[in-house]
Amino acid sequence: MIFKQFIFYVALLGIVNNIKGQVLYNPQTLYDAPGGVFDRSFLRSIDLVFEDPNFHNVLVNSFFNAPSYRIPASLTYNGETYDSVGVRYKGNSTFCLPTDQGNRKVPYNIELNHFIDGQKLENLKKIKLANAWMDPTFAKEITAASIYRKYLPSPEVNLLRLNVQGNYLGIYVNTESIDKQFLQKHFGEKNGVFFKCDPVQVFCGENTANGNPDLRWLGEDSASYYNSYDLKSDSGWGALMELIEKINFDFDNLGEVLNIDRTLWAFAVNSAILNLDTYNGYYVHNYYLYQTEDGLFQMIPWDFDNAFAGAILGWEFFEPEVVHNYDTYGNQYFPNERPLLQKLLNDPLRKKQYNAHLRTILTETLLDTASIRNDINELHNLSYSAVQSDFNKAFSMQQFSSNVEEDLWTGWGFGGIMSMVDARNDYLANLTAMIVPTPEISNMSLNNGILTVDVALASQVDVMATTSNYNSKFEAFEMYDDGTNGDLIANDNTYTAFLPYIVSGNAVKFYIRAQNSSNMSLLPERAEYEFFIYDPNASIEDHLYDEGISVYPNPASAILNIRGTEAKKYHCELYSMVGEKVLEQDFWGASASLFISDIKAGAYILKVNNQTFKVLKK
C-alpha cells in the first residue's frame, strides 16, 4: 500500500495553516530519481549482441507465429554487461511499416530475467524500446508522458541510442513497461486482476481475428472478450465482465468496481492533448485496467506516440481544422459506441468533475506553451546528433524540427506539437464550461477538528474524505455557511465542517469540492490524484536509509546536512509538496550542506540519488 512509504509530520503548507500532521500528498515522489534509467537529461546507449547471426529473421517469424518467443542476447548499458537477456520484437504498425520496407529499425521488448532469474538493469526487469516510426520529432511520447504523470499513474519515457551487433541501429524511445513493477511502484501491490486493453489484430500479416476494447457488453461468455482484452494476471475474466456489465446496465453502482475519478483524468488528458489513439479517441486501444486491493479498476494510459494528433491528419475526415476541434464530450460517436465515456459524461456530476479536470490541464499545462516548447528544445539539443546519424529513421532532419511547430503532410498527416497545442487551447478555452462562472476556493484551515474554507460563486461545498489505505472511495460531507455546525457567520462565503473521521485515530485523506449549477472546482486542483492528509499520529524524526544516507537536523531552519557512508557523487533536489523544484545541487564526497534559510517554511521532498526524504523547513 502506498502509505507504507510515507512518514507524516507537522507542516505549514501554502494556504493551509496551523494544521498539525497535515501534508499534501505528492504522487510525483513515486517516479524515479534523477540519474536513473528514465532520466531525460542523459542520452545513454544500449548495445545488443545476438549469438545467432540470423536473429532478425527468427524474430520477424516469431512476431507473427509465436509472439511470446524470445531469443538470448548480451546487453551492455552504462558500462555493465548483462548475459542472456530475452529479446523479442513488439509493436503493431510501428513494426509492420518498417518491416514492409526492409528496414530493421523495429521496436524491441527486452526481458532481463527471462533466462536468468533475478537479473535486473538498475532494478528494471523489462525494457521496451519504441522506434518513433510515426513521430518525426521523437518528442511526442515524452512530451505527452510529462503531462500524463501530473494527473494519474503513467509510464516514464526518455530516449536511448540502440546498437545491434556493433552497428548503430538508431535512436529509440525508452518507455517504462506497464507490468508488475509499475503496479508495485504506483499502487503498493501487484497481484490484482490486470488487463492490457488492445485488440488481437495485427496491422500486417494474415491475422483475421478482430477485437475492440470499447467496454461494450458482449454477453455472458468470457470467450466473447478474448479478442479485445489481453489478460496479464492469472485470472480475472469474471471481474472484467462485472465491470463491463455495471458500465452498461448498472451505472449507479459503477463506483463499486471502477476508480471513476482516475478514469475521468485519463479521458481529460487524452482529449486535451489530442491523443486520438486511445479509448476516447479515434481508435479504441492503448490502455490498461488494473484492479487494486480495494476492488476498483484503475485506468492506466499507454503508448503516446500519436498524441498531439500525430499520424491522424491524412484521412478525409480529419482535416486539421476538424481534428483540432475534436469533440471532447464524444458527440462524434454513435450511441453506445464508447459506453464508459458516454455514461460518465451524461451524468451531470461526473461531467462537472471532468470539466474541472480539463480546466486544470488547460490552465496549468497547455497554456504554458513556453515551458512545453523549452522542454522540447532541450530534448532536441540533447538528441540532435544521434537523430542526424540515425539513417534508419523515417523522416528528414528538416521534418524533425518543423513538425514541432506545424503539421506535416507526406501523403499521411502528422500533427505538429505546438500547432496542436495552440489550436487546442483555443478550442478548450471557448468551451461553455470554461466561460461560465466557476467556484473560487481559498484560505483553507483546520483548527481543533473544524475545517473552514472560503468559497465564492458556489451553491454547494463538500469535504471529500476517506481513511482508505488505497487513496480511494472518497465520500462527500457537506460544509455549511449557515451559522450552524461550527460555522460562525451565516452567508459570509466561509464554509465550515467537522473534519470527517477525525476521531478514528487514523490518517484522514481529504480535499474540497465546490459546485454551482454549471461548474465544479477542487482543492487541490489535481484531486483525487493529490489530496490533503491529516494524521494525528504525525511525527518528525531523522531518517537513516539502507544505503547509509542520513539527513539532519529535521526540522531545519538554515542548514540541512546530508551524510553518506562513502565518497561519491550525490545529486540533491528539493521539491515543494506541489512538485515545484526549489533547489538543486551536486556534490562530491561523503557529506554536504544545503543552505535553506531563503526558502519558505513548510514541508518539502528531498531527493538524494535514488532515495526520497521528507523534510521540514522551520
XYZ file of C-alpha atoms in Angstrom:
618
model
C 0.000 0.000 0.000
C 1.240 3.451 -0.910
C 1.164 4.926 2.571
C 3.687 2.453 3.941
C 6.359 4.604 2.304
C 5.359 7.916 3.878
C 6.092 9.367 7.285
C 3.778 12.222 8.158
C 4.803 15.275 10.062
C 3.889 18.770 11.104
C 3.599 21.095 8.102
C 2.903 24.688 7.271
C 1.902 24.443 3.623
C 0.673 27.145 1.239
C -2.867 28.151 2.034
C -3.190 25.548 4.806
C -2.407 26.992 8.223
C -1.913 25.601 11.739
C -2.792 22.011 10.886
C -0.871 19.511 12.954
C 0.066 16.433 10.941
C -1.225 17.975 7.694
C 0.528 17.396 4.374
C -0.362 17.459 0.717
C 0.142 14.025 -0.794
C 2.515 14.349 -3.745
C 2.481 11.284 -6.063
C 5.389 12.723 -8.085
C 7.722 11.281 -5.448
C 6.822 7.819 -6.768
C 8.680 8.489 -10.019
C 12.355 7.689 -10.494
C 15.036 9.888 -9.016
C 17.481 11.785 -11.276
C 20.254 9.665 -12.711
C 18.023 6.644 -13.276
C 17.236 4.794 -16.486
C 14.490 7.301 -17.389
C 16.432 10.479 -16.693
C 15.766 12.709 -19.713
C 18.913 14.763 -19.285
C 21.088 11.853 -20.487
C 21.275 10.081 -23.837
C 22.695 6.682 -22.989
C 23.236 3.674 -25.242
C 22.187 0.048 -25.199
C 24.294 -2.497 -27.063
C 22.736 -5.832 -28.023
C 24.776 -8.752 -29.373
C 22.904 -11.876 -30.502
C 24.575 -15.271 -30.634
C 22.501 -16.205 -33.671
C 23.534 -14.137 -36.746
C 20.100 -14.942 -38.224
C 18.376 -13.295 -35.243
C 16.346 -10.812 -37.314
C 14.625 -13.446 -39.457
C 13.939 -15.551 -36.370
C 12.362 -12.621 -34.523
C 10.274 -11.492 -37.514
C 8.934 -15.013 -37.958
C 8.108 -15.356 -34.262
C 6.365 -11.956 -34.249
C 3.650 -13.480 -36.449
C 3.699 -17.100 -35.343
C 4.898 -17.167 -31.714
C 4.654 -13.612 -30.306
C 5.935 -14.565 -26.835
C 9.062 -16.330 -28.104
C 12.374 -14.710 -27.114
C 15.967 -15.378 -28.069
C 19.073 -14.625 -25.997
C 21.438 -11.704 -26.421
C 24.007 -9.945 -24.280
C 23.127 -6.382 -23.310
C 25.561 -3.641 -22.325
C 24.309 -0.463 -20.662
C 26.245 2.253 -18.874
C 29.384 0.130 -18.753
C 27.744 -3.019 -17.389
C 27.008 -6.177 -19.392
C 24.039 -8.470 -18.787
C 24.186 -12.003 -20.177
C 21.347 -13.823 -21.891
C 18.585 -11.259 -21.826
C 15.420 -12.363 -23.621
C 14.599 -10.339 -26.752
C 11.552 -10.236 -28.988
C 10.105 -7.674 -31.380
C 6.981 -5.778 -30.398
C 4.572 -3.190 -31.771
C 1.914 -3.205 -34.441
C 2.009 -0.581 -37.207
C 5.424 0.557 -35.935
C 6.689 -2.979 -36.562
C 4.836 -3.645 -39.809
C 5.640 -0.413 -41.652
C 9.459 -0.583 -41.388
C 9.418 -4.359 -41.907
C 7.475 -3.938 -45.157
C 10.214 -1.539 -46.295
C 13.025 -3.909 -45.342
C 14.101 -1.546 -42.553
C 15.392 -3.283 -39.422
C 14.590 -0.420 -37.072
C 11.650 -2.161 -35.386
C 10.519 -1.928 -31.734
C 12.204 -4.150 -29.124
C 10.940 -5.845 -25.977
C 13.839 -6.896 -23.721
C 13.328 -9.020 -20.616
C 16.340 -9.064 -18.299
C 15.255 -12.058 -16.236
C 13.806 -14.269 -18.981
C 16.726 -16.717 -18.951
C 18.481 -15.657 -15.734
C 16.251 -15.425 -12.675
C 16.534 -12.189 -10.744
C 18.606 -10.316 -13.328
C 17.749 -6.605 -13.455
C 19.049 -3.442 -15.049
C 19.012 -0.795 -12.324
C 16.007 -2.544 -10.755
C 14.191 -2.953 -14.089
C 13.198 -6.393 -15.304
C 11.951 -5.243 -18.690
C 12.919 -2.582 -21.242
C 10.610 -1.537 -24.074
C 12.128 0.388 -26.965
C 9.826 2.099 -29.465
C 11.154 3.266 -32.827
C 9.108 6.515 -33.090
C 8.244 5.477 -36.638
C 5.145 7.691 -36.636
C 6.782 10.674 -34.912
C 9.152 12.912 -36.905
C 10.030 14.878 -33.730
C 10.987 11.978 -31.430
C 9.347 14.165 -28.765
C 5.615 13.422 -28.779
C 5.717 10.413 -26.466
C 8.000 12.165 -23.981
C 6.056 15.442 -24.036
C 2.773 13.616 -23.544
C 4.194 11.475 -20.733
C 5.305 14.588 -18.842
C 1.677 15.790 -18.942
C 0.011 12.495 -18.047
C 2.187 11.959 -14.971
C 0.832 15.135 -13.354
C -2.655 13.679 -13.167
C -2.571 9.877 -12.924
C -0.077 6.978 -12.742
C 1.747 6.906 -16.074
C 4.868 5.378 -17.635
C 8.171 7.257 -17.676
C 9.846 7.918 -21.024
C 13.205 9.071 -22.404
C 15.487 8.497 -25.415
C 18.214 5.880 -25.925
C 20.690 5.004 -28.664
C 20.489 1.346 -29.745
C 23.416 -0.568 -31.225
C 22.863 -4.111 -32.518
C 25.720 -6.449 -33.450
C 28.060 -3.474 -33.084
C 26.138 -1.291 -35.546
C 24.153 1.825 -34.677
C 20.522 0.989 -35.397
C 19.107 4.345 -34.374
C 17.608 6.414 -31.604
C 14.733 4.819 -29.686
C 12.058 5.900 -27.244
C 12.585 4.057 -23.973
C 9.150 3.612 -22.369
C 8.544 2.147 -18.933
C 6.759 -1.185 -19.089
C 3.284 -1.393 -17.545
C 3.965 -4.553 -15.574
C 4.078 -5.788 -12.001
C 6.991 -3.491 -11.195
C 4.938 -0.500 -12.377
C 1.951 -1.671 -10.329
C 4.031 -2.089 -7.190
C 5.567 1.340 -7.708
C 2.266 3.195 -8.035
C -0.229 1.087 -6.082
C 1.942 -0.642 -3.483
C 0.787 -4.091 -4.666
C 0.824 -6.079 -7.884
C -1.304 -9.234 -7.706
C -4.716 -7.937 -8.760
C -6.651 -8.541 -11.961
C -4.691 -6.981 -14.812
C -5.644 -6.438 -18.476
C -3.979 -4.835 -21.444
C -6.843 -3.387 -23.461
C -5.619 -3.879 -27.006
C -7.315 -5.812 -29.821
C -5.688 -9.002 -31.041
C -5.444 -7.992 -34.708
C -2.080 -7.045 -36.195
C -1.592 -4.226 -38.713
C 0.066 -6.627 -41.157
C 0.157 -10.359 -41.717
C -2.657 -12.874 -42.083
C -4.346 -12.496 -38.691
C -8.118 -12.454 -39.324
C -9.297 -12.087 -35.716
C -10.867 -8.782 -34.775
C -11.350 -7.146 -31.399
C -12.397 -3.818 -29.948
C -11.802 -2.997 -26.232
C -14.631 -0.455 -26.116
C -16.174 -1.906 -22.904
C -19.443 -2.815 -24.590
C -21.346 -5.800 -23.229
C -20.835 -8.874 -25.433
C -22.751 -11.416 -23.370
C -22.041 -13.833 -20.521
C -19.489 -15.987 -22.362
C -15.997 -14.783 -21.426
C -14.686 -16.112 -24.756
C -16.507 -13.228 -26.438
C -13.969 -10.848 -24.911
C -10.753 -12.735 -25.738
C -10.015 -10.823 -28.961
C -10.365 -7.423 -27.296
C -8.639 -7.738 -23.917
C -5.314 -9.377 -23.105
C -5.323 -10.938 -19.619
C -1.969 -10.336 -17.886
C -2.852 -11.837 -14.476
C -3.552 -15.465 -13.628
C -7.304 -14.886 -13.609
C -9.775 -12.057 -13.991
C -12.338 -12.538 -16.754
C -15.182 -12.568 -14.241
C -14.038 -9.268 -12.699
C -13.709 -7.617 -16.126
C -17.163 -8.807 -17.152
C -18.616 -7.457 -13.885
C -17.058 -4.060 -14.687
C -18.448 -4.082 -18.235
C -21.874 -5.163 -17.008
C -22.027 -2.303 -14.500
C -20.921 0.214 -17.138
C -23.725 -0.840 -19.445
C -26.563 -1.826 -17.090
C -25.850 -0.663 -13.533
C -24.199 2.741 -13.854
C -25.407 3.963 -10.446
C -23.167 1.365 -8.787
C -20.195 1.744 -11.116
C -18.139 3.301 -8.315
C -18.102 -0.095 -6.592
C -15.777 -1.522 -9.260
C -14.136 1.469 -11.020
C -11.992 4.371 -9.830
C -14.168 6.893 -11.654
C -12.047 9.938 -10.900
C -8.903 8.316 -12.301
C -10.837 7.381 -15.438
C -12.062 10.955 -15.853
C -8.484 12.227 -15.519
C -7.361 9.794 -18.240
C -10.176 10.893 -20.557
C -9.430 14.569 -19.857
C -5.717 14.277 -20.698
C -6.466 12.157 -23.779
C -8.806 14.843 -25.058
C -6.741 17.866 -24.020
C -3.610 16.742 -25.891
C -5.487 15.011 -28.726
C -4.187 11.539 -28.065
C -6.609 10.006 -30.536
C -5.124 6.517 -30.293
C -6.976 5.616 -27.095
C -10.445 4.990 -25.620
C -11.959 8.415 -26.262
C -10.004 8.999 -29.442
C -10.365 7.601 -32.951
C -9.059 4.080 -32.294
C -10.080 2.270 -29.099
C -6.976 0.766 -27.500
C -3.739 1.673 -25.682
C -4.863 1.498 -22.066
C -4.569 -0.935 -19.179
C -7.026 -1.851 -16.432
C -5.726 -2.948 -13.050
C -7.942 -3.901 -10.099
C -6.348 -2.755 -6.848
C -6.976 -4.393 -3.488
C -9.883 -2.049 -2.767
C -11.796 -3.735 -5.618
C -11.564 -0.776 -8.008
C -10.234 -0.950 -11.558
C -7.680 1.757 -12.371
C -7.308 3.034 -15.937
C -3.625 3.355 -16.905
C -2.711 5.155 -20.158
C -0.134 3.687 -22.539
C 1.596 4.434 -25.859
C 1.591 8.181 -26.513
C 3.407 8.387 -29.851
C 0.211 9.528 -31.573
C -0.509 12.297 -29.071
C -0.885 15.829 -30.454
C -2.907 14.407 -33.358
C 0.118 12.508 -34.615
C -0.310 10.363 -37.748
C -4.053 11.087 -37.929
C -4.451 14.001 -40.310
C -4.161 12.015 -43.530
C -7.736 10.780 -43.619
C -10.531 12.681 -45.269
C -12.494 13.123 -42.029
C -9.522 14.526 -40.183
C -8.665 17.788 -41.839
C -6.577 19.920 -39.441
C -9.386 22.310 -38.522
C -11.622 19.306 -37.764
C -9.174 17.295 -35.702
C -8.092 20.318 -33.656
C -11.740 20.733 -32.651
C -12.289 17.039 -31.922
C -15.295 16.988 -29.586
C -14.157 16.435 -26.027
C -17.550 15.087 -24.944
C -17.784 12.285 -27.501
C -20.666 13.661 -29.545
C -18.999 12.320 -32.701
C -19.634 8.726 -31.595
C -22.731 6.653 -32.300
C -24.914 5.796 -29.275
C -23.230 3.162 -27.100
C -20.085 3.248 -29.260
C -17.993 4.289 -26.244
C -20.307 3.397 -23.342
C -17.949 4.302 -20.492
C -17.283 7.813 -21.812
C -20.890 8.421 -22.774
C -22.356 7.165 -19.492
C -19.973 9.247 -17.400
C -20.462 12.466 -19.366
C -24.243 12.075 -19.418
C -24.164 12.216 -15.621
C -24.257 15.898 -14.516
C -21.960 15.451 -11.510
C -19.326 13.468 -13.434
C -19.443 15.888 -16.344
C -18.683 18.812 -13.996
C -15.840 16.766 -12.493
C -14.473 16.062 -15.982
C -14.715 19.760 -16.886
C -12.828 20.675 -13.712
C -10.016 18.350 -14.781
C -9.982 19.808 -18.299
C -9.731 23.300 -16.832
C -6.781 22.295 -14.657
C -4.904 20.755 -17.597
C -5.592 23.817 -19.733
C -4.597 26.466 -17.196
C -1.559 24.862 -15.591
C -0.122 22.957 -18.561
C -1.367 23.666 -22.086
C -1.451 27.442 -21.770
C 2.170 27.400 -20.636
C 3.386 26.996 -24.206
C 6.804 28.464 -23.386
C 7.546 25.597 -20.980
C 6.366 22.961 -23.446
C 8.494 24.428 -26.236
C 11.508 24.806 -23.928
C 11.313 21.136 -22.859
C 11.198 20.041 -26.495
C 14.137 22.290 -27.381
C 16.196 20.771 -24.571
C 15.327 17.279 -25.785
C 16.240 18.170 -29.377
C 19.535 19.754 -28.331
C 20.392 16.574 -26.444
C 19.439 14.202 -29.249
C 20.205 16.152 -32.432
C 23.471 14.394 -33.322
C 22.052 10.955 -32.573
C 18.977 11.621 -34.700
C 21.101 13.062 -37.505
C 23.222 9.901 -37.630
C 20.148 7.633 -37.451
C 19.957 6.617 -41.112
C 17.082 4.233 -40.408
C 14.655 6.927 -39.251
C 11.529 7.552 -41.290
C 11.812 11.352 -41.576
C 14.325 14.027 -42.500
C 16.110 16.387 -40.122
C 14.086 19.265 -41.522
C 10.907 17.389 -40.544
C 12.439 16.561 -37.162
C 12.435 20.299 -36.438
C 9.442 21.580 -38.404
C 6.904 19.096 -37.045
C 7.384 20.568 -33.588
C 5.740 23.794 -34.724
C 3.498 22.830 -37.640
C 1.513 19.998 -39.193
C 3.349 17.823 -41.685
C 1.836 16.319 -44.831
C 3.583 13.406 -46.575
C 0.571 11.606 -48.015
C -0.245 10.973 -44.391
C -0.644 13.844 -41.961
C 1.334 14.282 -38.745
C 0.058 16.878 -36.296
C 2.571 19.466 -35.127
C 3.035 19.595 -31.369
C 2.835 23.360 -30.890
C 0.293 23.923 -33.676
C -1.951 21.365 -31.982
C -1.396 22.883 -28.535
C -2.247 26.373 -29.804
C -5.362 25.182 -31.614
C -6.435 23.001 -28.689
C -6.015 25.914 -26.306
C -8.396 27.962 -28.447
C -10.904 25.110 -28.572
C -10.843 24.332 -24.846
C -10.852 27.971 -23.747
C -14.071 28.556 -25.663
C -15.980 25.627 -24.219
C -19.026 26.771 -22.279
C -17.662 25.171 -19.106
C -14.546 27.357 -19.330
C -16.523 30.576 -19.724
C -19.427 30.384 -17.257
C -18.774 31.276 -13.576
C -16.715 28.753 -11.629
C -16.429 28.440 -7.827
C -13.301 30.005 -6.308
C -11.698 28.272 -3.311
C -9.165 29.849 -0.927
C -7.925 30.074 2.672
C -8.438 26.541 3.919
C -7.600 25.906 7.564
C -8.135 23.223 10.201
C -8.265 24.053 13.904
C -9.404 21.748 16.699
C -11.077 19.450 14.202
C -13.014 22.235 12.470
C -12.287 22.675 8.771
C -13.001 26.073 7.198
C -12.579 27.329 3.659
C -13.575 30.448 1.728
C -15.591 29.717 -1.416
C -17.188 32.209 -3.785
C -19.734 31.503 -6.540
C -20.775 28.136 -5.099
C -24.139 26.641 -4.218
C -22.714 23.527 -2.581
C -19.395 22.831 -0.872
C -18.289 19.405 0.337
C -15.255 17.993 2.024
C -14.433 14.725 0.257
C -12.850 12.372 2.773
C -11.667 8.812 3.259
C -9.489 6.759 5.575
C -8.797 4.128 2.907
C -5.219 2.928 2.686
C -5.704 2.868 -1.092
C -6.394 6.603 -1.577
C -9.863 5.824 -2.886
C -13.587 5.794 -2.104
C -13.790 9.425 -1.038
C -17.205 10.307 0.401
C -18.915 13.711 0.341
C -19.642 15.520 3.614
C -21.452 18.828 3.327
C -19.829 22.038 4.520
C -22.074 24.835 5.835
C -22.334 28.602 5.577
C -25.496 28.956 7.650
C -24.178 29.702 11.126
C -24.536 26.077 12.310
C -22.271 23.032 12.596
C -19.335 25.151 13.746
C -19.901 27.901 11.155
C -19.615 31.275 12.886
C -21.322 33.686 10.499
C -24.029 32.782 8.015
C -23.702 33.706 4.330
C -20.165 35.125 4.547
C -18.789 32.648 1.947
C -16.787 30.887 4.670
C -17.854 27.242 4.793
C -17.300 25.036 7.815
C -17.471 21.353 8.724
C -16.043 19.000 11.283
C -13.331 17.001 9.555
C -14.828 13.534 8.954
C -13.229 10.514 10.630
C -11.031 12.722 12.822
C -11.965 10.759 15.965
C -10.965 7.470 14.319
C -7.304 7.992 15.172
C -6.407 7.149 11.563
C -4.960 9.356 8.849
C -7.743 11.235 7.078
C -7.312 11.983 3.379
C -9.454 14.806 2.078
C -9.990 17.549 -0.494
C -12.540 20.316 -1.074
C -15.188 20.134 -3.812
C -17.237 23.245 -4.628
C -20.083 23.350 -7.166
C -22.641 25.629 -8.704
C -25.249 24.733 -11.307
C -22.681 24.816 -14.120
C -19.214 24.055 -12.802
C -17.026 22.464 -10.162
C -13.714 23.439 -8.552
C -11.372 21.304 -6.478
C -8.697 21.986 -3.883
C -6.090 20.793 -4.549
C -6.837 21.148 -8.247
C -5.336 17.748 -9.074
C -7.665 15.904 -6.681
C -8.218 12.979 -6.326
C -4.699 12.208 -7.539
C -3.479 14.698 -4.959
C -5.183 15.358 -1.630
C -4.527 16.614 1.872
C -3.726 14.253 4.709
C -4.380 14.874 8.381
C -2.530 12.359 10.559
C -2.969 12.711 14.322
C -0.012 10.386 14.815
C 2.381 12.571 12.825
C 5.997 12.682 13.883
C 9.263 14.293 12.899
C 12.353 12.167 13.008
C 15.763 11.773 11.432
C 15.980 9.018 8.830
C 18.812 6.612 8.093
C 18.195 4.628 4.914
C 19.564 1.353 3.588
C 22.358 2.968 1.592
C 23.584 4.848 4.646
C 22.479 8.365 3.737
C 21.316 10.456 6.664
C 19.628 13.857 6.623
C 19.708 16.120 9.696
C 18.536 18.108 11.501
C 14.903 17.546 10.599
C 13.252 20.005 11.023
C 15.919 22.519 9.997
C 15.963 26.290 9.841
C 19.069 27.341 7.897
C 21.244 24.324 7.005
C 20.231 20.781 6.057
C 23.114 18.328 6.366
C 23.485 15.235 4.181
C 25.929 12.491 5.069
C 26.759 9.276 3.204
C 28.952 6.315 4.035
C 31.235 6.634 1.013
C 32.766 9.366 -1.106
C 30.924 9.630 -4.421
C 28.684 11.955 -6.414
C 25.399 12.870 -4.753
C 22.645 14.639 -6.684
C 20.255 16.564 -4.448
C 16.916 18.098 -5.411
C 14.467 19.788 -3.068
C 10.796 19.974 -4.077
C 7.785 21.668 -2.551
C 4.868 19.391 -1.786
C 3.171 20.510 -5.004
C 6.134 19.389 -7.093
C 7.959 22.700 -7.633
C 11.742 22.320 -7.615
C 13.177 24.933 -5.237
C 16.805 23.822 -5.008
C 19.220 21.549 -6.897
C 22.858 20.800 -6.150
C 25.513 18.191 -6.895
C 28.333 17.445 -4.513
C 31.249 15.010 -4.316
C 32.475 13.398 -1.122
C 30.737 11.851 1.864
C 28.912 14.891 3.249
C 27.430 18.228 2.226
C 25.198 21.008 3.452
C 22.208 22.601 1.749
C 21.559 26.214 2.706
C 17.812 26.631 3.041
C 17.403 29.857 5.000
C 15.961 31.653 1.951
C 13.149 29.177 1.253
C 9.735 29.420 2.873
C 8.788 27.449 5.948
C 6.943 24.249 5.146
C 7.206 20.613 4.181
C 9.488 19.521 1.333
C 10.601 16.414 -0.525
C 14.368 15.900 -0.719
C 15.708 13.502 -3.339
C 19.284 12.288 -2.920
C 20.215 9.975 -5.796
C 17.568 7.250 -5.636
C 16.354 7.963 -2.106
C 13.479 10.185 -1.033
C 13.332 12.030 2.305
C 10.570 14.108 3.816
C 11.993 17.201 5.478
C 10.612 20.248 7.247
C 11.865 23.818 6.962
C 11.192 25.782 10.162
